[in-house]
PDB file of C-alpha atoms and ligand atoms in Angstrom:
ATOM      1  CA  MET A   1     -27.081  -2.189 -14.103  1.00 85.00           C
ATOM      2  CA  THR A   2     -25.542   0.984 -12.671  1.00 90.00           C
ATOM      3  CA  ILE A   3     -26.944   0.214  -9.219  1.00 94.00           C
ATOM      4  CA  ILE A   4     -25.530  -3.338  -9.227  1.00 96.00           C
ATOM      5  CA  PHE A   5     -22.105  -2.107 -10.330  1.00 96.00           C
ATOM      6  CA  SER A   6     -22.293   0.645  -7.676  1.00 96.00           C
ATOM      7  CA  ILE A   7     -22.970  -1.888  -4.904  1.00 96.00           C
ATOM      8  CA  PHE A   8     -20.130  -4.080  -6.130  1.00 97.00           C
ATOM      9  CA  ILE A   9     -17.730  -1.117  -6.367  1.00 97.00           C
ATOM     10  CA  PHE A  10     -18.810   0.087  -2.914  1.00 96.00           C
ATOM     11  CA  SER A  11     -17.872  -3.300  -1.392  1.00 95.00           C
ATOM     12  CA  PHE A  12     -14.615  -3.334  -3.359  1.00 95.00           C
ATOM     13  CA  GLY A  13     -13.876   0.203  -2.026  1.00 96.00           C
ATOM     14  CA  LEU A  14     -14.571  -0.895   1.576  1.00 95.00           C
ATOM     15  CA  VAL A  15     -12.122  -3.799   1.326  1.00 93.00           C
ATOM     16  CA  LEU A  16      -9.440  -1.680  -0.342  1.00 95.00           C
ATOM     17  CA  GLY A  17     -10.063   1.129   2.172  1.00 95.00           C
ATOM     18  CA  SER A  18      -9.482  -1.358   4.968  1.00 92.00           C
ATOM     19  CA  PHE A  19      -6.209  -2.450   3.332  1.00 93.00           C
ATOM     20  CA  TYR A  20      -5.116   1.191   2.871  1.00 95.00           C
ATOM     21  CA  ASN A  21      -5.714   1.809   6.587  1.00 93.00           C
ATOM     22  CA  VAL A  22      -3.292  -1.023   7.328  1.00 91.00           C
ATOM     23  CA  VAL A  23      -0.736   0.316   4.809  1.00 93.00           C
ATOM     24  CA  GLY A  24      -1.012   3.900   6.093  1.00 94.00           C
ATOM     25  CA  SER A  25      -0.725   2.939   9.741  1.00 90.00           C
ATOM     26  CA  ARG A  26       1.926   0.171   9.466  1.00 91.00           C
ATOM     27  CA  LEU A  27       4.411   1.183   6.733  1.00 90.00           C
ATOM     28  CA  PRO A  28       5.601   4.391   8.465  1.00 90.00           C
ATOM     29  CA  LYS A  29       6.469   2.284  11.555  1.00 89.00           C
ATOM     30  CA  GLY A  30       8.558  -0.024   9.349  1.00 89.00           C
ATOM     31  CA  GLU A  31       6.141  -2.920   9.958  1.00 88.00           C
ATOM     32  CA  SER A  32       5.117  -5.502   7.383  1.00 89.00           C
ATOM     33  CA  ILE A  33       1.699  -5.100   5.764  1.00 86.00           C
ATOM     34  CA  MET A  34       1.054  -8.866   5.826  1.00 83.00           C
ATOM     35  CA  SER A  35       2.235 -10.026   9.239  1.00 80.00           C
ATOM     36  CA  PRO A  36       1.331 -10.059  12.014  1.00 83.00           C
ATOM     37  CA  PRO A  37      -2.345 -10.461  10.997  1.00 86.00           C
ATOM     38  CA  SER A  38      -4.700  -7.693  12.171  1.00 86.00           C
ATOM     39  CA  HIS A  39      -4.989  -7.753  15.946  1.00 87.00           C
ATOM     40  CA  CYS A  40      -6.155  -5.672  18.890  1.00 87.00           C
ATOM     41  CA  GLU A  41      -3.372  -3.264  19.871  1.00 83.00           C
ATOM     42  CA  ASN A  42      -4.354  -3.655  23.524  1.00 87.00           C
ATOM     43  CA  CYS A  43      -4.774  -7.414  24.204  1.00 91.00           C
ATOM     44  CA  HIS A  44      -3.224  -8.757  20.936  1.00 88.00           C
ATOM     45  CA  HIS A  45      -6.386 -10.790  20.252  1.00 90.00           C
ATOM     46  CA  GLN A  46      -6.077 -11.842  16.592  1.00 89.00           C
ATOM     47  CA  LEU A  47      -9.134 -10.786  14.579  1.00 88.00           C
ATOM     48  CA  SER A  48     -11.131 -13.633  13.030  1.00 88.00           C
ATOM     49  CA  ALA A  49     -12.440 -13.487   9.451  1.00 86.00           C
ATOM     50  CA  TRP A  50     -15.801 -11.883  10.258  1.00 88.00           C
ATOM     51  CA  GLU A  51     -14.166  -9.324  12.578  1.00 86.00           C
ATOM     52  CA  LEU A  52     -12.168  -8.150   9.548  1.00 85.00           C
ATOM     53  CA  ILE A  53     -15.261  -7.219   7.507  1.00 85.00           C
ATOM     54  CA  PRO A  54     -14.894  -3.450   7.162  1.00 84.00           C
ATOM     55  CA  VAL A  55     -17.445  -1.170   8.868  1.00 86.00           C
ATOM     56  CA  ILE A  56     -20.006  -3.978   9.402  1.00 86.00           C
ATOM     57  CA  SER A  57     -17.931  -5.740  12.076  1.00 87.00           C
ATOM     58  CA  TYR A  58     -17.296  -2.339  13.656  1.00 88.00           C
ATOM     59  CA  ILE A  59     -21.051  -1.744  13.942  1.00 88.00           C
ATOM     60  CA  PHE A  60     -21.763  -5.254  15.317  1.00 88.00           C
ATOM     61  CA  LEU A  61     -18.987  -5.028  17.890  1.00 88.00           C
ATOM     62  CA  CYS A  62     -20.046  -1.478  18.837  1.00 89.00           C
ATOM     63  CA  GLY A  63     -16.553  -0.285  17.970  1.00 89.00           C
ATOM     64  CA  ALA A  64     -14.813  -2.349  20.649  1.00 91.00           C
ATOM     65  CA  CYS A  65     -12.471  -5.362  20.824  1.00 91.00           C
ATOM     66  CA  ARG A  66     -14.461  -8.606  21.292  1.00 90.00           C
ATOM     67  CA  LYS A  67     -12.076  -9.848  23.996  1.00 90.00           C
ATOM     68  CA  CYS A  68     -10.923  -6.858  26.055  1.00 91.00           C
ATOM     69  CA  LYS A  69     -13.779  -4.468  25.080  1.00 90.00           C
ATOM     70  CA  ARG A  70     -11.293  -1.690  24.419  1.00 90.00           C
ATOM     71  CA  LYS A  71     -12.805   0.948  22.065  1.00 88.00           C
ATOM     72  CA  TYR A  72     -11.225   1.131  18.585  1.00 83.00           C
ATOM     73  CA  GLY A  73     -12.093   4.708  17.664  1.00 83.00           C
ATOM     74  CA  VAL A  74     -14.045   5.759  14.617  1.00 90.00           C
ATOM     75  CA  PHE A  75     -11.188   7.076  12.429  1.00 91.00           C
ATOM     76  CA  HIS A  76     -10.396   3.903  10.470  1.00 91.00           C
ATOM     77  CA  PRO A  77     -14.032   2.911   9.716  1.00 93.00           C
ATOM     78  CA  ILE A  78     -14.651   6.482   8.501  1.00 94.00           C
ATOM     79  CA  MET A  79     -11.661   6.215   6.144  1.00 94.00           C
ATOM     80  CA  GLU A  80     -13.002   2.851   4.857  1.00 94.00           C
ATOM     81  CA  LEU A  81     -16.432   4.354   4.218  1.00 95.00           C
ATOM     82  CA  LEU A  82     -14.945   7.426   2.520  1.00 96.00           C
ATOM     83  CA  THR A  83     -12.868   5.241   0.186  1.00 97.00           C
ATOM     84  CA  ALA A  84     -15.974   3.244  -0.781  1.00 97.00           C
ATOM     85  CA  VAL A  85     -18.160   6.331  -1.331  1.00 97.00           C
ATOM     86  CA  LEU A  86     -15.461   8.071  -3.404  1.00 97.00           C
ATOM     87  CA  PHE A  87     -14.939   4.930  -5.523  1.00 98.00           C
ATOM     88  CA  VAL A  88     -18.667   4.961  -6.366  1.00 97.00           C
ATOM     89  CA  ILE A  89     -18.679   8.720  -7.102  1.00 96.00           C
ATOM     90  CA  ALA A  90     -15.743   8.188  -9.483  1.00 96.00           C
ATOM     91  CA  TYR A  91     -17.616   5.377 -11.252  1.00 97.00           C
ATOM     92  CA  LEU A  92     -20.740   7.550 -11.605  1.00 95.00           C
ATOM     93  CA  CYS A  93     -18.591  10.387 -13.033  1.00 93.00           C
ATOM     94  CA  PHE A  94     -16.406   8.427 -15.449  1.00 94.00           C
ATOM     95  CA  ASP A  95     -18.122   5.043 -16.066  1.00 95.00           C
ATOM     96  CA  PHE A  96     -15.644   2.243 -16.938  1.00 96.00           C
ATOM     97  CA  SER A  97     -12.746   4.105 -18.568  1.00 96.00           C
ATOM     98  CA  THR A  98      -9.038   4.862 -18.169  1.00 96.00           C
ATOM     99  CA  GLU A  99     -10.079   8.009 -16.304  1.00 96.00           C
ATOM    100  CA  LEU A 100     -11.849   5.796 -13.738  1.00 97.00           C
ATOM    101  CA  LEU A 101      -8.536   3.995 -13.103  1.00 97.00           C
ATOM    102  CA  ILE A 102      -6.845   7.378 -12.611  1.00 97.00           C
ATOM    103  CA  ALA A 103      -9.617   8.415 -10.207  1.00 98.00           C
ATOM    104  CA  TRP A 104      -9.356   5.211  -8.158  1.00 98.00           C
ATOM    105  CA  LEU A 105      -5.560   5.472  -7.927  1.00 98.00           C
ATOM    106  CA  PHE A 106      -5.878   9.153  -6.975  1.00 97.00           C
ATOM    107  CA  ILE A 107      -8.400   8.308  -4.205  1.00 98.00           C
ATOM    108  CA  SER A 108      -6.237   5.388  -3.007  1.00 98.00           C
ATOM    109  CA  LEU A 109      -3.135   7.595  -2.792  1.00 97.00           C
ATOM    110  CA  PHE A 110      -5.028  10.121  -0.678  1.00 97.00           C
ATOM    111  CA  THR A 111      -6.532   7.500   1.639  1.00 97.00           C
ATOM    112  CA  ILE A 112      -3.098   6.097   2.524  1.00 97.00           C
ATOM    113  CA  ILE A 113      -1.347   9.436   3.005  1.00 95.00           C
ATOM    114  CA  VAL A 114      -4.223  10.921   5.026  1.00 96.00           C
ATOM    115  CA  VAL A 115      -3.943   7.940   7.419  1.00 95.00           C
ATOM    116  CA  SER A 116      -0.140   8.171   7.690  1.00 94.00           C
ATOM    117  CA  ASP A 117      -0.150  11.972   7.929  1.00 93.00           C
ATOM    118  CA  ILE A 118      -2.805  12.026  10.684  1.00 92.00           C
ATOM    119  CA  CYS A 119      -1.179   9.125  12.605  1.00 91.00           C
ATOM    120  CA  TYR A 120       2.513  10.069  12.212  1.00 92.00           C
ATOM    121  CA  MET A 121       2.718  13.391  10.301  1.00 90.00           C
ATOM    122  CA  ILE A 122       4.529  11.509   7.529  1.00 90.00           C
ATOM    123  CA  ILE A 123       3.952  11.257   3.772  1.00 92.00           C
ATOM    124  CA  GLN A 124       6.174   8.394   2.629  1.00 92.00           C
ATOM    125  CA  ASP A 125       8.228   8.653  -0.562  1.00 93.00           C
ATOM    126  CA  LYS A 126       7.578   5.019  -1.463  1.00 94.00           C
ATOM    127  CA  ILE A 127       3.820   5.652  -1.442  1.00 95.00           C
ATOM    128  CA  LEU A 128       4.261   8.743  -3.640  1.00 96.00           C
ATOM    129  CA  VAL A 129       6.429   6.773  -6.090  1.00 96.00           C
ATOM    130  CA  ALA A 130       4.130   3.708  -6.063  1.00 97.00           C
ATOM    131  CA  PHE A 131       1.159   5.846  -7.104  1.00 97.00           C
ATOM    132  CA  GLY A 132       2.968   8.650  -8.979  1.00 97.00           C
ATOM    133  CA  ILE A 133       4.382   6.351 -11.679  1.00 97.00           C
ATOM    134  CA  PRO A 134       1.108   4.630 -12.751  1.00 97.00           C
ATOM    135  CA  LEU A 135      -0.800   7.931 -12.471  1.00 97.00           C
ATOM    136  CA  THR A 136       1.688   9.705 -14.764  1.00 96.00           C
ATOM    137  CA  PHE A 137       1.605   6.792 -17.209  1.00 97.00           C
ATOM    138  CA  LEU A 138      -2.215   6.745 -17.331  1.00 97.00           C
ATOM    139  CA  ARG A 139      -2.347  10.538 -17.700  1.00 96.00           C
ATOM    140  CA  VAL A 140      -0.073  10.253 -20.747  1.00 95.00           C
ATOM    141  CA  LEU A 141      -2.460   7.595 -22.154  1.00 95.00           C
ATOM    142  CA  THR A 142      -5.513   9.766 -21.396  1.00 93.00           C
ATOM    143  CA  PRO A 143      -4.137  13.276 -21.927  1.00 92.00           C
ATOM    144  CA  LEU A 144      -5.649  16.488 -20.668  1.00 90.00           C
ATOM    145  CA  GLU A 145      -6.716  19.132 -23.193  1.00 87.00           C
ATOM    146  CA  PRO A 146      -4.118  20.370 -24.332  1.00 92.00           C
ATOM    147  CA  TRP A 147      -1.696  17.495 -23.561  1.00 92.00           C
ATOM    148  CA  TRP A 148       1.032  19.752 -22.062  1.00 94.00           C
ATOM    149  CA  ASP A 149      -1.410  20.917 -19.380  1.00 94.00           C
ATOM    150  CA  MET A 150      -0.172  18.030 -17.171  1.00 95.00           C
ATOM    151  CA  LEU A 151       3.377  19.432 -17.290  1.00 96.00           C
ATOM    152  CA  VAL A 152       2.210  22.981 -16.516  1.00 96.00           C
ATOM    153  CA  GLY A 153       0.058  21.680 -13.633  1.00 96.00           C
ATOM    154  CA  GLY A 154       2.874  19.558 -12.212  1.00 96.00           C
ATOM    155  CA  LEU A 155       5.467  22.354 -12.404  1.00 97.00           C
ATOM    156  CA  PHE A 156       3.013  24.859 -10.954  1.00 96.00           C
ATOM    157  CA  GLY A 157       1.997  22.664  -7.992  1.00 95.00           C
ATOM    158  CA  PHE A 158       5.555  21.597  -7.224  1.00 95.00           C
ATOM    159  CA  GLY A 159       7.031  25.093  -7.738  1.00 95.00           C
ATOM    160  CA  LEU A 160       4.464  26.929  -5.653  1.00 94.00           C
ATOM    161  CA  PHE A 161       4.789  24.561  -2.689  1.00 91.00           C
ATOM    162  CA  LEU A 162       8.583  24.621  -2.934  1.00 92.00           C
ATOM    163  CA  LEU A 163       8.410  28.424  -2.814  1.00 92.00           C
ATOM    164  CA  ILE A 164       6.109  28.316   0.241  1.00 88.00           C
ATOM    165  CA  ALA A 165       8.490  25.854   1.935  1.00 87.00           C
ATOM    166  CA  ILE A 166      11.497  28.100   1.288  1.00 89.00           C
ATOM    167  CA  MET A 167       9.694  31.282   2.346  1.00 88.00           C
ATOM    168  CA  SER A 168       8.209  29.710   5.491  1.00 82.00           C
ATOM    169  CA  LYS A 169      11.610  28.130   6.309  1.00 78.00           C
ATOM    170  CA  GLY A 170      10.387  24.540   6.488  1.00 70.00           C
ATOM    171  CA  GLY A 171       6.781  25.312   7.461  1.00 70.00           C
ATOM    172  CA  MET A 172       5.669  23.080   4.585  1.00 76.00           C
ATOM    173  CA  GLY A 173       6.752  19.436   4.601  1.00 77.00           C
ATOM    174  CA  GLY A 174       8.754  17.897   1.749  1.00 83.00           C
ATOM    175  CA  GLY A 175       6.016  15.273   1.313  1.00 88.00           C
ATOM    176  CA  ASP A 176       3.438  17.971   0.579  1.00 89.00           C
ATOM    177  CA  ILE A 177       5.697  19.472  -2.138  1.00 92.00           C
ATOM    178  CA  LYS A 178       6.231  16.117  -3.899  1.00 94.00           C
ATOM    179  CA  LEU A 179       2.542  15.263  -3.488  1.00 95.00           C
ATOM    180  CA  TYR A 180       1.595  18.450  -5.367  1.00 95.00           C
ATOM    181  CA  LEU A 181       3.783  17.418  -8.289  1.00 96.00           C
ATOM    182  CA  ILE A 182       1.566  14.321  -8.698  1.00 97.00           C
ATOM    183  CA  ILE A 183      -1.652  16.304  -8.153  1.00 97.00           C
ATOM    184  CA  GLY A 184      -0.559  18.828 -10.803  1.00 97.00           C
ATOM    185  CA  LEU A 185       0.197  16.069 -13.337  1.00 97.00           C
ATOM    186  CA  VAL A 186      -3.223  14.492 -12.789  1.00 97.00           C
ATOM    187  CA  LEU A 187      -5.329  17.673 -12.653  1.00 97.00           C
ATOM    188  CA  GLY A 188      -3.603  20.139 -14.995  1.00 96.00           C
ATOM    189  CA  PHE A 189      -3.147  23.838 -14.257  1.00 95.00           C
ATOM    190  CA  LYS A 190      -6.685  25.139 -13.660  1.00 94.00           C
ATOM    191  CA  LEU A 191      -7.900  22.352 -11.364  1.00 95.00           C
ATOM    192  CA  THR A 192      -4.562  22.342  -9.477  1.00 96.00           C
ATOM    193  CA  PHE A 193      -4.963  26.069  -8.882  1.00 94.00           C
ATOM    194  CA  ILE A 194      -8.528  25.518  -7.587  1.00 94.00           C
ATOM    195  CA  SER A 195      -7.374  22.611  -5.391  1.00 95.00           C
ATOM    196  CA  ILE A 196      -4.703  24.793  -3.745  1.00 94.00           C
ATOM    197  CA  ILE A 197      -7.228  27.526  -2.942  1.00 93.00           C
ATOM    198  CA  LEU A 198      -9.665  24.936  -1.521  1.00 94.00           C
ATOM    199  CA  ALA A 199      -6.892  23.192   0.476  1.00 94.00           C
ATOM    200  CA  ALA A 200      -5.745  26.536   1.927  1.00 92.00           C
ATOM    201  CA  PHE A 201      -9.274  27.441   3.068  1.00 94.00           C
ATOM    202  CA  ILE A 202      -9.908  23.951   4.492  1.00 95.00           C
ATOM    203  CA  GLY A 203      -6.508  23.997   6.265  1.00 92.00           C
ATOM    204  CA  LEU A 204      -7.285  27.390   7.782  1.00 91.00           C
ATOM    205  CA  PHE A 205     -10.723  26.176   8.890  1.00 93.00           C
ATOM    206  CA  VAL A 206      -9.206  23.052  10.483  1.00 91.00           C
ATOM    207  CA  ALA A 207      -6.542  25.137  12.236  1.00 90.00           C
ATOM    208  CA  ILE A 208      -9.237  27.431  13.687  1.00 91.00           C
ATOM    209  CA  VAL A 209     -11.573  24.599  14.738  1.00 91.00           C
ATOM    210  CA  THR A 210      -8.768  22.563  16.347  1.00 88.00           C
ATOM    211  CA  ARG A 211      -7.292  25.766  17.874  1.00 83.00           C
ATOM    212  CA  THR A 212      -3.859  25.060  16.443  1.00 80.00           C
ATOM    213  CA  LYS A 213      -1.365  27.674  17.631  1.00 79.00           C
ATOM    214  CA  LYS A 214       0.956  29.485  15.220  1.00 74.00           C
ATOM    215  CA  GLY A 215       4.065  27.367  14.548  1.00 72.00           C
ATOM    216  CA  GLN A 216       2.427  24.215  15.910  1.00 77.00           C
ATOM    217  CA  PRO A 217       2.591  21.420  13.317  1.00 78.00           C
ATOM    218  CA  LEU A 218      -0.709  20.401  11.702  1.00 82.00           C
ATOM    219  CA  PRO A 219      -1.082  17.565   9.176  1.00 87.00           C
ATOM    220  CA  PHE A 220      -1.883  19.284   5.888  1.00 89.00           C
ATOM    221  CA  ALA A 221      -2.482  16.159   3.748  1.00 93.00           C
ATOM    222  CA  PRO A 222      -6.180  15.839   4.759  1.00 94.00           C
ATOM    223  CA  SER A 223      -6.865  19.405   3.545  1.00 95.00           C
ATOM    224  CA  ILE A 224      -4.907  18.748   0.336  1.00 95.00           C
ATOM    225  CA  ALA A 225      -6.857  15.510  -0.206  1.00 97.00           C
ATOM    226  CA  VAL A 226     -10.281  17.128   0.247  1.00 97.00           C
ATOM    227  CA  GLY A 227      -9.297  20.168  -1.863  1.00 97.00           C
ATOM    228  CA  SER A 228      -7.875  18.038  -4.679  1.00 97.00           C
ATOM    229  CA  LEU A 229     -10.754  15.558  -4.840  1.00 97.00           C
ATOM    230  CA  LEU A 230     -13.346  18.375  -4.752  1.00 96.00           C
ATOM    231  CA  SER A 231     -11.449  20.094  -7.555  1.00 96.00           C
ATOM    232  CA  TYR A 232     -11.071  16.836  -9.537  1.00 96.00           C
ATOM    233  CA  PHE A 233     -14.786  15.962  -9.410  1.00 95.00           C
ATOM    234  CA  TYR A 234     -16.418  19.413  -9.272  1.00 93.00           C
ATOM    235  CA  GLY A 235     -13.633  21.934 -10.054  1.00 90.00           C
ATOM    236  CA  SER A 236     -15.040  23.182 -13.347  1.00 88.00           C
ATOM    237  CA  GLU A 237     -18.508  23.676 -11.795  1.00 90.00           C
ATOM    238  CA  LEU A 238     -16.972  25.503  -8.811  1.00 88.00           C
ATOM    239  CA  PHE A 239     -14.937  27.691 -11.155  1.00 86.00           C
ATOM    240  CA  ASN A 240     -18.006  28.619 -13.247  1.00 89.00           C
ATOM    241  CA  LEU A 241     -19.993  29.347 -10.089  1.00 88.00           C
ATOM    242  CA  TYR A 242     -17.196  31.612  -8.875  1.00 84.00           C
ATOM    243  CA  LEU A 243     -17.108  33.465 -12.207  1.00 85.00           C
ATOM    244  CA  ARG A 244     -20.890  33.914 -12.122  1.00 90.00           C
ATOM    245  CA  LEU A 245     -20.646  35.383  -8.609  1.00 88.00           C
ATOM    246  CA  LEU A 246     -17.934  37.794  -9.788  1.00 84.00           C
ATOM    247  CA  LEU A 247     -19.630  38.985 -12.987  1.00 76.00           C
TER     248      LEU A 247
HETATM  249 ZN1   ZN N 301      -8.440  -6.344  22.733  1.00 52.17          ZN
END
């Protein structure tokens, strides 16, 4: 049965991932999510039903508009695929449980803000609120061990990033600070701590690879997303491995 559920969840993740791409790339521009229907940015050709099938239509159309042949770029299909793969990983980790709902919301939050941060360097408050409230509620229903760990994690994540923002005089965006409040509430202290270390290393790596100059703005949400999800799914294993290397 697991394989059938996995295939179903993968398809569900692709469709949601496609929707999150629309949310992340339209909301920051003040556009409606529903209208106009998805269209080619170049020739305004409105996409038909089969052209909307995530990833598959991209492969069949060789990544180009059917009418004007303009290339679409691989960023959005990659985000759709990532959403689907992460949804399946979450299911394999948590089976059908409240924690699975938390995981799916957590992944969804990251998909949207990674898109909006990469496209516009913006993490929108309404997205943080829309996901922060149900995530907090579900974390209260499915508490960490001990229950107050969510408060410690939230205060730690928020406080540390606020401190970095003050010390770097605005080098850290307000969205990142508020985002870490939610991450802390979901993960608790230890995994939040691990996620920050991972995000810092990934951010540094990205800055080196993309040859970002000092003071030049770089979207940090992708590094936070990768660091937090790695920590959420494998944080305890990573921590034990680290301890074993030390001792
Ligand atoms: Zn076109």
